[in-house]
Coordinates of C-alpha atoms in Angstrom, one line a residue:
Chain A
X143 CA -34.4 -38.5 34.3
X144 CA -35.4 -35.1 32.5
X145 CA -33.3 -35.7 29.7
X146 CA -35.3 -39.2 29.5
X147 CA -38.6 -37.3 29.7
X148 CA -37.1 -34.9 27.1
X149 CA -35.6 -37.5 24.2
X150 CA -39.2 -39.2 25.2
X151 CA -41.1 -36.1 24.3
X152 CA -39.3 -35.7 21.4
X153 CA -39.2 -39.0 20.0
X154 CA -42.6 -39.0 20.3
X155 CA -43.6 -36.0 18.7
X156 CA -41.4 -37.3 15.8
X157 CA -43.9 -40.2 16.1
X158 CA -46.7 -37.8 15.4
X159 CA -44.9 -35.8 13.2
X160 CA -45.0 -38.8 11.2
X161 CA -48.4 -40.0 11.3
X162 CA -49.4 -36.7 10.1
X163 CA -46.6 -37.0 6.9
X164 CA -47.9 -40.3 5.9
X165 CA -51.2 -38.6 6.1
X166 CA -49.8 -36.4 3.5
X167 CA -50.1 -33.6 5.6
X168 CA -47.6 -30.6 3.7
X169 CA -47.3 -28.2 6.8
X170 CA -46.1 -31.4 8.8
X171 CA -43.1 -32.3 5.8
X172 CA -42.2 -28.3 6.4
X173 CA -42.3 -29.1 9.8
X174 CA -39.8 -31.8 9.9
X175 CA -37.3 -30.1 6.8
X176 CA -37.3 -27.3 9.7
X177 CA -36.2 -29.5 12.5
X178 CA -34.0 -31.7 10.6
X179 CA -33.3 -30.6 7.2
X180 CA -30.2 -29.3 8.4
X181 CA -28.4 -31.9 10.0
X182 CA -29.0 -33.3 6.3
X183 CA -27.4 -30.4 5.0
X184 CA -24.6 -30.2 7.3
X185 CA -23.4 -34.1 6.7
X186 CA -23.8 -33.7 3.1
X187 CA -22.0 -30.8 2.7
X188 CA -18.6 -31.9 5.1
X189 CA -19.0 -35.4 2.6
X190 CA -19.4 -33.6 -0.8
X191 CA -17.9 -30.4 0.0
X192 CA -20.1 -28.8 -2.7
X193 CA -22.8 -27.0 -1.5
X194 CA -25.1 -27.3 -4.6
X195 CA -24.7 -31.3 -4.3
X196 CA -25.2 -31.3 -0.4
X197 CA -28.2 -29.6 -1.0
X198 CA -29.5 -32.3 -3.9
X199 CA -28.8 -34.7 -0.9
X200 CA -30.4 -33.0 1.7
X201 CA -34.0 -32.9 -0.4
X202 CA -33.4 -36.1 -1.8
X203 CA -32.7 -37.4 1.8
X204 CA -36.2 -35.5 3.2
X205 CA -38.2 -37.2 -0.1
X206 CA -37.4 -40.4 1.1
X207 CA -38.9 -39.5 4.5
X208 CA -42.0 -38.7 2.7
X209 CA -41.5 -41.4 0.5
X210 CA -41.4 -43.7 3.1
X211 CA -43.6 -42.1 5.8
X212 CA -46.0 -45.0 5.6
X213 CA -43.5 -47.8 6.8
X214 CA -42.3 -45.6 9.6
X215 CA -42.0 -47.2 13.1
X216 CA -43.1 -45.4 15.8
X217 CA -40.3 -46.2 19.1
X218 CA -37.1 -45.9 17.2
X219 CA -34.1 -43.3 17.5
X220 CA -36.4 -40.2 15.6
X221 CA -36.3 -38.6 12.5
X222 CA -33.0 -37.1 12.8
X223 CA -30.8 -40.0 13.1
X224 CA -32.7 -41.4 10.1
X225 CA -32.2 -39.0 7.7
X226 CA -28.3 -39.1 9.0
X227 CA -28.2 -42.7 8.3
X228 CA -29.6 -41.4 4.7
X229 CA -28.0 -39.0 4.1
X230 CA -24.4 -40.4 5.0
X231 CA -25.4 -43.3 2.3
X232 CA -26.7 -40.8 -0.5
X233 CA -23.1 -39.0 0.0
X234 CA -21.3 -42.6 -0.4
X235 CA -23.3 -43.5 -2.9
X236 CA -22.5 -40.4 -4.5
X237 CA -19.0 -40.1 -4.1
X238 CA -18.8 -43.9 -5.0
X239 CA -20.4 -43.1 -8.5
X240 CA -18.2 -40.3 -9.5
X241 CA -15.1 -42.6 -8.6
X242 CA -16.2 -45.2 -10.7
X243 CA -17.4 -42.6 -13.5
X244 CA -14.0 -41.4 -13.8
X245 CA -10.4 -43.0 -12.6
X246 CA -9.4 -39.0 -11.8
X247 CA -9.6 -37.6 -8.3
X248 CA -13.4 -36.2 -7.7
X249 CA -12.8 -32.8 -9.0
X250 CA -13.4 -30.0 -6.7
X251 CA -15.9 -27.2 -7.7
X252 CA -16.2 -23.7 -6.9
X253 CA -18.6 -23.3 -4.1
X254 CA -20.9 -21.0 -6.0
X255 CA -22.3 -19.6 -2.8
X256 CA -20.8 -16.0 -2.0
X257 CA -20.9 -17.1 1.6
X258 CA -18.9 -19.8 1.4
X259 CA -16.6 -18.4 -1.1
X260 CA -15.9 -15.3 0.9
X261 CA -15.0 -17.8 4.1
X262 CA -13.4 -19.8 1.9
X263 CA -11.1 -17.0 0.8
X264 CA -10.7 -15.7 4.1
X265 CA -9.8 -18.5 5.9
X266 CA -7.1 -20.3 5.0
X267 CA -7.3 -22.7 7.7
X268 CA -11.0 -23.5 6.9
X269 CA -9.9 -24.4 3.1
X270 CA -6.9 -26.4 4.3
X271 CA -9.5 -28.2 6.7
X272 CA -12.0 -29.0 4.0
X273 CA -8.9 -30.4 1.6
X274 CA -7.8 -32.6 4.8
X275 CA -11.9 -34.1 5.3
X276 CA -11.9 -34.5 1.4
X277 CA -8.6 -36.0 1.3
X278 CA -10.1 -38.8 3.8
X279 CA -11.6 -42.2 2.5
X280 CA -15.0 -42.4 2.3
X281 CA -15.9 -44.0 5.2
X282 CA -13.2 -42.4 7.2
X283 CA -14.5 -38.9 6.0
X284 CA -18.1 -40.0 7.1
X285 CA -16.9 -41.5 10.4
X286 CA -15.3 -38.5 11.3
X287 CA -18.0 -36.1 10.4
X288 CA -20.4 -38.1 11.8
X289 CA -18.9 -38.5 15.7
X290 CA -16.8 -34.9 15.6
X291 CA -19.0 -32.5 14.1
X292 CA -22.2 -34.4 14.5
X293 CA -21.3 -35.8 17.8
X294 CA -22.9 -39.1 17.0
X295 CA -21.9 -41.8 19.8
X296 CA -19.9 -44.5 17.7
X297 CA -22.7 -47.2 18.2
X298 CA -24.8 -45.4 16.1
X299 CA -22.1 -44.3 13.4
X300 CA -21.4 -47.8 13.3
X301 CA -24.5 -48.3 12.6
X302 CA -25.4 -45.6 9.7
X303 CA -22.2 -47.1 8.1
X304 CA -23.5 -50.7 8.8
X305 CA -20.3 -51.9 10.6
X306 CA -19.7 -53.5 14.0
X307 CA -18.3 -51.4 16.1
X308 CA -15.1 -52.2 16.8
X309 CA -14.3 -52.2 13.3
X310 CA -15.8 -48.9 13.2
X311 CA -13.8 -47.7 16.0
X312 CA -10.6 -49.0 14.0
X313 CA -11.6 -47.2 11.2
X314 CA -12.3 -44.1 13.0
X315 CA -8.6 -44.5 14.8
X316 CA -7.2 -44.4 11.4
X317 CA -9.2 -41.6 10.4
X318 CA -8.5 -39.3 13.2
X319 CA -4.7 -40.1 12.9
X320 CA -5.0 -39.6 9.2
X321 CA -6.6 -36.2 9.3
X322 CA -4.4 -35.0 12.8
X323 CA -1.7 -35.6 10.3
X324 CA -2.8 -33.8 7.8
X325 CA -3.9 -30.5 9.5
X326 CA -1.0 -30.8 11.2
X327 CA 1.3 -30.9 8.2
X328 CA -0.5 -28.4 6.7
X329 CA 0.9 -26.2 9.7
X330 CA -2.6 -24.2 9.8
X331 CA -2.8 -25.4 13.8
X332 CA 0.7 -23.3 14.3
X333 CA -0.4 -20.4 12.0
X334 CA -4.0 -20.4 13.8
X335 CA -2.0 -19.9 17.5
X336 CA 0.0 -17.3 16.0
Chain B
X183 CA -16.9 -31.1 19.7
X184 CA -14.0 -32.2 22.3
X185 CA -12.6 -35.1 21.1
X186 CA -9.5 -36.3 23.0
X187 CA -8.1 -38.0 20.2
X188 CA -7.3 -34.1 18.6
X189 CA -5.2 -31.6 20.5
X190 CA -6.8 -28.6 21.1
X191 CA -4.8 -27.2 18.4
X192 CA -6.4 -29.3 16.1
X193 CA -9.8 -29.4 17.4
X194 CA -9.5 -25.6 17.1
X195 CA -8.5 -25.7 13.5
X196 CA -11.2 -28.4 12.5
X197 CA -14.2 -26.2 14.4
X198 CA -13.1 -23.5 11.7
X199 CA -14.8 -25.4 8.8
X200 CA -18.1 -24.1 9.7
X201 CA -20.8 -25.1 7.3
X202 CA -22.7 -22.2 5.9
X203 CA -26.5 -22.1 6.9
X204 CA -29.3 -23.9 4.6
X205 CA -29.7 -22.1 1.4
X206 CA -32.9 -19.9 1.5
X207 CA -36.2 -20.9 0.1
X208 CA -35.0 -24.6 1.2
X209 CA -38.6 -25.9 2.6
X210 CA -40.3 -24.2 -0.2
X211 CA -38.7 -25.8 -3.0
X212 CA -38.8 -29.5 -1.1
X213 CA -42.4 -28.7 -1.0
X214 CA -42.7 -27.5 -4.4
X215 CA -41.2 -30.6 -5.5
X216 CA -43.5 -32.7 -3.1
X217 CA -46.5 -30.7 -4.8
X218 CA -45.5 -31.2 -8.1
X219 CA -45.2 -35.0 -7.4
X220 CA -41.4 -35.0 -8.4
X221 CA -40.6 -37.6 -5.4
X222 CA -38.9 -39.2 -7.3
X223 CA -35.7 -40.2 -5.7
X224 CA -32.6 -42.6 -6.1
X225 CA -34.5 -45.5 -8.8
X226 CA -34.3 -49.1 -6.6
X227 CA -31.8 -50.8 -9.4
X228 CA -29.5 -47.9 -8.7
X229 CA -30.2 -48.0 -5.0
X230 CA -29.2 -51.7 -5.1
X231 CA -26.4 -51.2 -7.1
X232 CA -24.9 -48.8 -5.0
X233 CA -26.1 -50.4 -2.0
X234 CA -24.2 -53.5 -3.0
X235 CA -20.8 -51.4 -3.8
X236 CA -21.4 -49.8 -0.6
X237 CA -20.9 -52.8 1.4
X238 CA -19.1 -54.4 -0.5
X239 CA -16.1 -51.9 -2.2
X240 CA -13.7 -51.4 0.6
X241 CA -11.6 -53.0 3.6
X242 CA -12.7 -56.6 4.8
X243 CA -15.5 -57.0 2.3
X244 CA -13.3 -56.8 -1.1
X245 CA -10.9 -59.0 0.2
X246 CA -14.1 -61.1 1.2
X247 CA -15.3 -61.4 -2.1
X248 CA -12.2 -61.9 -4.3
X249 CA -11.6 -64.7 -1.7
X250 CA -14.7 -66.4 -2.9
X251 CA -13.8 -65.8 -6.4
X252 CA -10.9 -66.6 -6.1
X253 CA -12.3 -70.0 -4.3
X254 CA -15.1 -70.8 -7.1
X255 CA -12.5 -70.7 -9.4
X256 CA -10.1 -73.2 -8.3
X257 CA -12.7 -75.5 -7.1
X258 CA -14.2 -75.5 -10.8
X259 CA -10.6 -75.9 -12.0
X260 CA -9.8 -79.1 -9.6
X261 CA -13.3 -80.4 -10.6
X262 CA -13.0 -80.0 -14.3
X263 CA -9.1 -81.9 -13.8
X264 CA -10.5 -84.5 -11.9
X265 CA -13.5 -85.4 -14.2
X266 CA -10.7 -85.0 -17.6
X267 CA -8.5 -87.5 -15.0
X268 CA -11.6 -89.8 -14.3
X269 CA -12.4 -90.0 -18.3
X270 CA -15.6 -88.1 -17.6
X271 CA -15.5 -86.5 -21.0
X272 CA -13.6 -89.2 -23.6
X273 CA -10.4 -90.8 -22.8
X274 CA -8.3 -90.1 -19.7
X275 CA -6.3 -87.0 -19.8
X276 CA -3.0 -87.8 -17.5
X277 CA -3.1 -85.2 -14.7
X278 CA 0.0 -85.2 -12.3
X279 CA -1.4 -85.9 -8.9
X280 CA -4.5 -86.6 -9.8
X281 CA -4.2 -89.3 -12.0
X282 CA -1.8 -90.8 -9.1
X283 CA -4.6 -90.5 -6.6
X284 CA -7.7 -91.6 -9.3
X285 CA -5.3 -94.5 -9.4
X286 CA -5.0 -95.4 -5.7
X287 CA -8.2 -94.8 -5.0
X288 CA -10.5 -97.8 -4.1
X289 CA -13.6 -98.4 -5.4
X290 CA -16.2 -99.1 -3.2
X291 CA -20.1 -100.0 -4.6
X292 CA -22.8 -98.1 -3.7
X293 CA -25.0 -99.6 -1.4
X294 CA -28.4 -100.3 -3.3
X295 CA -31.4 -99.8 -1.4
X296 CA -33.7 -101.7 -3.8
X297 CA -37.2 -101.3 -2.4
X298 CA -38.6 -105.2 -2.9
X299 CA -42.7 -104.4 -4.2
X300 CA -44.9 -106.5 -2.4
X301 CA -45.3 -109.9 -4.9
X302 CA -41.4 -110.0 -4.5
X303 CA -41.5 -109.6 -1.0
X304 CA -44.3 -111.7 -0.9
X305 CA -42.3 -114.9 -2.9
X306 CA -38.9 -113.9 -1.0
X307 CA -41.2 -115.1 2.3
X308 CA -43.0 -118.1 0.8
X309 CA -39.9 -119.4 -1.0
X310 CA -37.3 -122.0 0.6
X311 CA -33.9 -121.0 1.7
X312 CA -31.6 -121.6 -1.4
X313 CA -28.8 -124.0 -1.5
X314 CA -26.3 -121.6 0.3
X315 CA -23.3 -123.8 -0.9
X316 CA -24.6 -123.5 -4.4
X317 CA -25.0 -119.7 -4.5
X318 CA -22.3 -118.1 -1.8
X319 CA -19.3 -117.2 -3.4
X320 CA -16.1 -119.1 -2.5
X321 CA -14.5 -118.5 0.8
X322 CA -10.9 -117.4 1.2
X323 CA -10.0 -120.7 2.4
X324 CA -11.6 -122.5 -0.4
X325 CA -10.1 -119.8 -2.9
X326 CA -6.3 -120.7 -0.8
X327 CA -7.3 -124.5 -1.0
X328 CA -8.0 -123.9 -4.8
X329 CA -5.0 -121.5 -5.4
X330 CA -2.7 -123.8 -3.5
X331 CA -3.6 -127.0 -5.4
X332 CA -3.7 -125.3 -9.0
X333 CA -0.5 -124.8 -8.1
X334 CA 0.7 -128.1 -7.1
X335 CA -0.7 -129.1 -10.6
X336 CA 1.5 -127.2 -12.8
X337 CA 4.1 -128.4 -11.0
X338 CA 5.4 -131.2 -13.4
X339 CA 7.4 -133.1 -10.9
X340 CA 4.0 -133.4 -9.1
X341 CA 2.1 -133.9 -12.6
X342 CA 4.7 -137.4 -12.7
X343 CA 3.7 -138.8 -10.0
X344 CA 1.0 -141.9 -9.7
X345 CA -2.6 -140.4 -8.7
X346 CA -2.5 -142.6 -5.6
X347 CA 0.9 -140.6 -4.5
X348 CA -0.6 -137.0 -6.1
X349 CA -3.7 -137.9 -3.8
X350 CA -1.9 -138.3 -0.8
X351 CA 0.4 -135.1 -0.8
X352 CA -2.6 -133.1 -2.1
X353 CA -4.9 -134.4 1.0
X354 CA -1.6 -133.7 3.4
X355 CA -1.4 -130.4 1.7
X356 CA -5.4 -129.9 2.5
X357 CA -4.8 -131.2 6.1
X358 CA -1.7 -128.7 6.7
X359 CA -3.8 -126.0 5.8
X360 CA -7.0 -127.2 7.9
X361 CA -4.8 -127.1 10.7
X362 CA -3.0 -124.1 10.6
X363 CA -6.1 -122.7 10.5
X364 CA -6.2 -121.4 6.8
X365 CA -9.4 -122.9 5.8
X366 CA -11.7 -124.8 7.3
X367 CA -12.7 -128.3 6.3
X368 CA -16.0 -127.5 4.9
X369 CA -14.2 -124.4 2.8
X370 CA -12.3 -127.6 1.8
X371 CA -15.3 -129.3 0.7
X372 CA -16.1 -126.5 -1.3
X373 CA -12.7 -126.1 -2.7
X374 CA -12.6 -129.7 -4.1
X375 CA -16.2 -129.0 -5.5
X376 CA -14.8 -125.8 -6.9
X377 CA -12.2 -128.1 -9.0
X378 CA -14.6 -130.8 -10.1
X379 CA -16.7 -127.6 -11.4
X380 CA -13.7 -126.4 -13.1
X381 CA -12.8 -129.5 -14.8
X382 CA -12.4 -129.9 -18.5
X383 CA -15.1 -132.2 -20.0
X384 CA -12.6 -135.3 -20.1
X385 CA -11.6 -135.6 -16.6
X386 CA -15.2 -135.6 -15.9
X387 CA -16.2 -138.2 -17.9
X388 CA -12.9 -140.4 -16.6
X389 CA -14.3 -139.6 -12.7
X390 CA -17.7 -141.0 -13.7
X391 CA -16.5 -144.1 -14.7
X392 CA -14.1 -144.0 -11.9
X393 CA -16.8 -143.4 -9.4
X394 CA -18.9 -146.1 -11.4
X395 CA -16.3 -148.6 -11.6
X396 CA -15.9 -148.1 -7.8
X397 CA -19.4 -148.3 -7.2
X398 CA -19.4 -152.0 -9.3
X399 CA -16.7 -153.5 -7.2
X400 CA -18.3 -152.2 -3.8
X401 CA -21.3 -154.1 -4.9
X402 CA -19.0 -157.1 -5.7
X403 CA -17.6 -157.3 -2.9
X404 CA -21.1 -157.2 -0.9
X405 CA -22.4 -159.9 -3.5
X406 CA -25.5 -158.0 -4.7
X407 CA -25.0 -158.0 -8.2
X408 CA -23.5 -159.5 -11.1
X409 CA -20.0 -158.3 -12.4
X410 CA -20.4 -155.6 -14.6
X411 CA -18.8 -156.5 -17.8
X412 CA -19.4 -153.2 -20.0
X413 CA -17.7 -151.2 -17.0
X414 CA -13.7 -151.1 -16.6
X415 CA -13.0 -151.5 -13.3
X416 CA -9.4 -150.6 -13.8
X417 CA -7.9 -147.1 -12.5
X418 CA -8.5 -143.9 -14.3
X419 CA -5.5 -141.7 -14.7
X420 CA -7.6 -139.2 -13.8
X421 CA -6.6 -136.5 -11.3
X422 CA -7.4 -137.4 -7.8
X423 CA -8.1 -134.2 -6.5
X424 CA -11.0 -134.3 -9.1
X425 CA -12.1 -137.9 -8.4
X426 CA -12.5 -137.4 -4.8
X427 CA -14.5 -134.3 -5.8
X428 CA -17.7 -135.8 -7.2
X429 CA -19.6 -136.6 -4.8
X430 CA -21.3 -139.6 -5.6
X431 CA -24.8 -138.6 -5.7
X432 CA -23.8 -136.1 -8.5
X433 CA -22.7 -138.7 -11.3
X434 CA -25.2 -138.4 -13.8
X435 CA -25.8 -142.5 -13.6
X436 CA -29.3 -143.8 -13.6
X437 CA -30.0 -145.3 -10.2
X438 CA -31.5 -148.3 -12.6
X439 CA -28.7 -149.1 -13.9
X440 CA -27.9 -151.8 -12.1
X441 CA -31.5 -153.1 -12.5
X442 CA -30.9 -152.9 -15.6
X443 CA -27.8 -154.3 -16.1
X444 CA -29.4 -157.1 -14.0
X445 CA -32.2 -157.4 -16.3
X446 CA -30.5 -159.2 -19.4
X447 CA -31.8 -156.4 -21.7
X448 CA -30.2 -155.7 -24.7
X449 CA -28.0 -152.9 -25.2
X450 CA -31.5 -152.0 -28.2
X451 CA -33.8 -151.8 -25.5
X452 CA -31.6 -150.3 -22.7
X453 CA -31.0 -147.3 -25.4
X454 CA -35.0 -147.1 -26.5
X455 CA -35.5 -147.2 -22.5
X456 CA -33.4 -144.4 -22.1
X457 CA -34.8 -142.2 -24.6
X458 CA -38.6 -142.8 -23.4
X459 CA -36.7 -141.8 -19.7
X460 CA -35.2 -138.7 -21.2
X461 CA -38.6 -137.3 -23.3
X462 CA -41.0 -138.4 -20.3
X463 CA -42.1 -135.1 -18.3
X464 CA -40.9 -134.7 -14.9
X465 CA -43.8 -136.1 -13.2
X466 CA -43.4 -139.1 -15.0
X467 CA -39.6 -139.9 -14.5
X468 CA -40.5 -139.4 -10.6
X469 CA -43.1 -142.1 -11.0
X470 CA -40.4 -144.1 -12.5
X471 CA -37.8 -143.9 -10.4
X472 CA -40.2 -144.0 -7.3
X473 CA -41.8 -147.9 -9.0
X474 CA -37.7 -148.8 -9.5
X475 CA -36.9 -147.6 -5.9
X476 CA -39.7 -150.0 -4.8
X477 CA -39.1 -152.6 -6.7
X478 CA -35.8 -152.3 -5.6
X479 CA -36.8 -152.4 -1.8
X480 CA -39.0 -155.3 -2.7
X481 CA -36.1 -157.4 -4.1
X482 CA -33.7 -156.8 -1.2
X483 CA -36.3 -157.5 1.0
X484 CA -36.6 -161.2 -1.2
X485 CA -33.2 -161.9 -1.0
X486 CA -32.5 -161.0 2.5
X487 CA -35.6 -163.2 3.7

């Protein structure tokens, strides 16, 4: 019953949040990149694996929302499952155009962050993670991210990725065998225990 | 992140990709772009475009759409065959198995819902019902009747015989076929029409002076009128099938005729008489044959008193 009163509260301060965006109202949009900018981030950097691209999507993904602030309808899931749904589709989109830009595999860039490049350098089981998510189809990569590391319930991941959900449930059975496989070959899990 | 579909080896291994924090200055430079009015995002073509691949690249949805290509394209193949079989666009092209069905296939006309306009509809109302027997098409008795005795014709063993003897077998034929249910006596009727209709210009003529020469002696033989010198009396070799066929009323003889014959005219005046007949307007030749039809009446009525 709290959490009901809670998700309420929240949904409807999104609601308000966005009344005062399609007023145009700047310390509202900082607002709402605050709360939610970095779920954006989070799914478009797992998807693109490039931090300078994930972060293209993340403020392309927050434009929209004040793009399309006006045609917002107060009583739905929030803000932060619809910038997930766009941001998942920016990242397709994206990784749909480079594949059909070039026949090649999408070639992986140096993470110019020092951040990230340290962990990546440190951890080898974090690099051999990221090539097992990249090495994932699309939509596999996106369901996974989506319902492990976002811990989206599948009826909305279906949803973002505009499927029914038992064929999203297939697809995210193959992609959780697919990547268990991989991380598994990779023997990081062995050389993690050890 | 428990997921029970990972061991915990693996669930371990994948919580180690941890995604660095939101680069600094993140906010600001969404806003500075929001201030500078660079909103501009993904253009709508594109977003279409990629919308469209989105759905429609990968798994069910390719194999959806090369189906359906797949499907246009050999429908437009069978249809372009089929209008080359049909001689849509010149002279038939021979198409195995579809040539072979064009072939079989029946045709059937369209049904033609002609919408009658009102005058027409009108006149269809006021108008008498047409001779039926004139305009209906043969029956299939009467086209058996007419089959069966065309063929008796050719026949030369049945050609040789007298036309009382052709007669008879051709009325037993008629009668064979009545009864066993082939046709019916009126589509007999019709049949025997049928032939006289058919009938070369000759015969014709012989069955009129048949049917005259008939229609002399009957009148002989009831006393009413003089023998009829210009008419042979004698037996036409004509075919009997055809002779029983005119019906009387259709022999293009003038009911005066016999009046006339009766009259002591000469052949001169009978001719000019027939001329003035032929050139006077309708309503005229039915005042003339209604004063002869009186006339006769009035003469019967003398002699019988």
């Amino acid at each position: 019953m709290s959490a009901n009163l809670a998700t309420k509260a929240v949904a409807e301060s999104d609601d308000e949040l966005m009344v005062r965006i399609a007023a145009r109202d700047h310390a509202a949009m900082r607002l709402a990149s605050d709360r939610h900018a970095q779920s954006a981030w989070r799914i478009a950097y797992r998807m693109l694996g490039d931090a300078t691209e994930a972060e293209d999507v993340a403020q392309e993904t927050l434009l929209r929302l004040w793009n399309h602030a006006d045609r917002w309808q107060a009583g739905g899931r929030g803000i932060g499952a619809w910038l997930s749904r766009v941001a998942t589709n920016q990242c397709l989109d994206r990784l749909r155009r480079k594949r059909f830009n070039s026949d090649q595999e999408v070639p992986e860039r140096a993470d110019e962050t020092p951040l990230a490049d340290a962990q990546m350098q440190a951890d080898e089981v974090q690099v051999a993670v990221k090539h097992c998510i990249e090495a994932l189809p699309e939509r596999q990569r996106a369901a996974v991210i989506l319902t492990y590391y976002e811990e989206t319930p599948n009826q909305p991941a279906a949803d973002i990725l505009e499927m029914q959900l038992k064929a999203f449930e297939s697809l995210l059975f193959r992609a959780r065998s697919t990547l268990r496989g991989c991380v598994e070959r990779k023997g990081v899990t062995a050389a993690r225990n050890a | 992140m428990a997921d029970p579909e990972f061991s915990p080896e693996v669930c371990k291994a994948l919580d180690s990709y941890i995604v660095p924090a939101l680069p600094a200055g993140f906010a600001d430079r969404l806003l500075a772009r929001i201030e500078a009015g660079d909103t501009a995002t993904v253009t709508p073509a594109a977003s279409f475009a990629s919308r469209f691949r989105r759905k429609g690249a990968s798994g069910s949805n390719a194999w959806r759409r090369s189906g359906r290509i797949l499907g246009a394209v050999a429908f437009l193949s069978l249809a372009t065959a089929t209008a080359a079989a049909a001689g849509l666009f010149g002279d038939p092209v021979y198409m195995p198995g579809i040539s072979e069905a064009l072939a079989k296939a029946e045709l059937v006309p369209l049904k033609q819902n002609v919408v009658k306009s009102e005058p027409t509809a009108l006149a269809a109302k006021t108008l008498p019902e047409p001779a039926l027997a004139a305009t209906e098409p043969p029956a299939s008795g009467t086209e058996a009747i007419v089959s069966r005795l065309s063929e008796m014709r050719t026949d030369p063993a049945y050609s040789n015989l007298t036309p009382r003897e052709r007669l008879a077998i051709a009325r037993k034929e008629v009668r064979t076929m009545i009864r066993s249910g082939e046709a019916t006596p009126q589509e007999a009727r019709a049949a025997v029409r049928e032939l006289a209709r058919t009938a070369d210009p000759a015969t014709r003529a012989q069955v009129r002076e048949t049917i005259q020469a008939r229609r002399q002696a009957r009148l002989e033989r009831t006393g009413r009128m003089a023998p009829a010198a210009t008419v042979d009396a004698t037996p036409v070799e004509a075919d009997p099938m055809v002779a029983t066929a005119e019906p009387e009323s259709e022999v293009p003889v003038t009911e005066e005729l016999p009046a006339v014959a009766d009259s002591g005219l000469s052949p001169e005046k009978i001719d000019a008489l027939r001329e003035k007949y032929s050139a006077a307007s309708p309503e005229q030749r039915a005042q003339i044959r209604q004063f002869l039809r009186e006339r006769r009446s009035s003469r019967l009525q003398r002699r019988t008193q």
